[in-house]
CSV table of C-alpha atoms in Angstrom, one decimal:
chain,number,residue,atom,x,y,z
A,1,MET,CA,-64.1,87.0,-130.2
A,2,GLU,CA,-62.0,88.3,-133.1
A,3,ARG,CA,-60.2,85.0,-133.2
A,4,TRP,CA,-63.3,82.8,-132.8
A,5,GLY,CA,-64.4,83.4,-136.4
A,6,ASP,CA,-67.9,82.6,-137.7
A,7,ASN,CA,-68.4,79.5,-135.5
A,8,GLU,CA,-69.6,81.2,-132.4
A,9,PRO,CA,-72.5,79.2,-130.8
A,10,PRO,CA,-75.9,80.9,-130.3
A,11,HIS,CA,-76.6,82.8,-127.1
A,12,LEU,CA,-79.5,81.0,-125.4
A,13,THR,CA,-81.9,82.6,-123.0
A,14,SER,CA,-81.6,79.5,-120.9
A,15,MET,CA,-77.9,80.2,-120.1
A,16,SER,CA,-77.0,80.1,-116.4
A,17,GLU,CA,-75.6,83.0,-114.5
A,18,SER,CA,-72.1,81.5,-114.5
A,19,GLU,CA,-72.3,80.8,-118.3
A,20,ILE,CA,-73.3,84.4,-118.9
A,21,LYS,CA,-70.4,85.7,-116.8
A,22,LYS,CA,-68.0,83.4,-118.6
A,23,LYS,CA,-69.3,84.3,-122.0
A,24,PHE,CA,-69.8,88.1,-121.8
A,25,GLN,CA,-67.7,90.9,-120.5
A,26,LEU,CA,-69.4,94.2,-120.6
A,27,LEU,CA,-67.1,97.2,-120.5
A,28,LYS,CA,-68.2,100.8,-120.1
A,29,LYS,CA,-68.9,103.4,-122.7
A,30,ASP,CA,-69.0,107.0,-121.4
A,31,ALA,CA,-67.6,110.4,-122.0
A,32,SER,CA,-64.0,109.1,-121.5
A,33,GLY,CA,-64.4,106.4,-124.2
A,34,ASN,CA,-65.8,103.2,-125.4
A,35,HIS,CA,-63.8,100.4,-123.7
A,36,ASN,CA,-65.5,97.6,-125.7
A,37,LEU,CA,-64.1,99.3,-128.8
A,38,LEU,CA,-60.6,99.5,-127.2
A,39,LYS,CA,-60.8,95.8,-126.4
A,40,SER,CA,-61.8,95.0,-130.0
A,41,ARG,CA,-59.0,97.1,-131.4
A,42,SER,CA,-56.5,95.5,-129.1
A,43,CYS,CA,-57.6,92.0,-130.2
A,44,GLU,CA,-57.3,93.0,-133.8
A,45,CYS,CA,-53.8,94.2,-133.1
A,46,CYS,CA,-52.9,91.0,-131.3
A,47,ILE,CA,-54.0,89.0,-134.4
A,48,LYS,CA,-51.8,91.1,-136.6
A,49,THR,CA,-48.7,91.3,-134.4
A,50,GLN,CA,-48.9,88.2,-132.2
A,51,LYS,CA,-48.4,90.6,-129.2
A,52,ARG,CA,-51.1,90.5,-126.5
A,53,GLY,CA,-52.8,93.7,-125.3
A,54,THR,CA,-51.9,96.0,-122.5
A,55,PRO,CA,-55.1,97.5,-121.1
A,56,PHE,CA,-54.5,101.2,-120.4
A,57,GLY,CA,-50.8,100.6,-121.1
A,58,ILE,CA,-50.3,98.3,-118.2
A,59,GLU,CA,-47.9,95.5,-119.2
A,60,PHE,CA,-49.2,92.7,-117.0
A,61,TRP,CA,-50.6,89.2,-117.9
A,62,TYR,CA,-51.9,86.9,-115.2
A,63,GLU,CA,-50.9,83.9,-117.4
A,64,GLY,CA,-48.1,83.9,-120.0
A,65,GLY,CA,-46.6,87.1,-121.3
A,66,GLU,CA,-46.8,89.5,-124.1
A,67,GLU,CA,-46.3,86.9,-126.9
A,68,TRP,CA,-49.4,85.1,-128.2
A,69,SER,CA,-48.9,81.6,-127.1
A,70,SER,CA,-51.5,79.4,-128.8
A,71,ILE,CA,-50.7,77.3,-131.8
A,72,HIS,CA,-54.4,77.8,-132.8
A,73,GLN,CA,-54.8,81.2,-134.5
A,74,ARG,CA,-58.5,80.9,-135.2
A,75,GLY,CA,-61.5,79.0,-133.9
A,76,ALA,CA,-62.6,78.0,-130.4
A,77,GLU,CA,-59.2,76.5,-129.6
A,78,ALA,CA,-57.6,79.9,-130.0
A,79,GLU,CA,-59.2,81.0,-126.7
A,80,GLU,CA,-56.4,79.3,-124.8
A,81,GLY,CA,-54.0,82.0,-125.9
A,82,CYS,CA,-56.2,84.7,-124.6
A,83,ALA,CA,-56.1,83.6,-121.0
A,84,GLY,CA,-53.9,86.0,-119.0
A,85,CYS,CA,-54.7,89.1,-121.1
A,86,GLY,CA,-56.7,91.8,-119.3
A,87,TRP,CA,-58.9,92.2,-122.3
A,88,TYR,CA,-59.9,88.5,-122.1
A,89,ASP,CA,-61.0,88.6,-118.5
A,90,PHE,CA,-60.8,92.0,-117.0
A,91,GLU,CA,-61.9,90.8,-113.5
A,92,ALA,CA,-59.3,88.0,-113.3
A,93,TRP,CA,-56.7,90.4,-114.7
A,94,ARG,CA,-57.5,93.1,-112.1
A,95,ASP,CA,-57.6,90.7,-109.2
A,96,ALA,CA,-54.3,89.1,-110.2
A,97,LEU,CA,-52.7,92.6,-110.6
A,98,ASN,CA,-54.0,93.7,-107.3
A,99,GLN,CA,-52.6,90.5,-105.7
A,100,LYS,CA,-49.2,91.1,-107.2
A,101,LEU,CA,-49.2,94.7,-106.0
A,102,ALA,CA,-50.2,93.6,-102.5
A,103,GLU,CA,-47.4,91.1,-102.5
A,104,SER,CA,-44.9,93.7,-103.7
A,105,ALA,CA,-46.0,96.1,-101.0
A,106,GLN,CA,-45.4,93.4,-98.3
A,107,ASP,CA,-41.8,92.9,-99.6
A,108,VAL,CA,-40.9,96.6,-99.1
């Protein structure tokens, strides 16, 4: 969302379950930390350095690599550069990482 700027559309109560899941990613806040804040700080760092985040220090991207790859730095089009980062879609990131680990275990 850091890259989207001020043009974010309103959140309607009529959103479908799939629209809500695509739009929002709630992360935990507990005694061990505020993961939404970690995500926000990682995105801020990505904007400054053009290096995508590494959730919990894990250097894995399910699309692309460490370098920010979008030609669009701000606005809705910038979202294309977020795909692949764990902070963008933690569920997809986790599933892809687990799949890669399972494939690596089969190769051993």
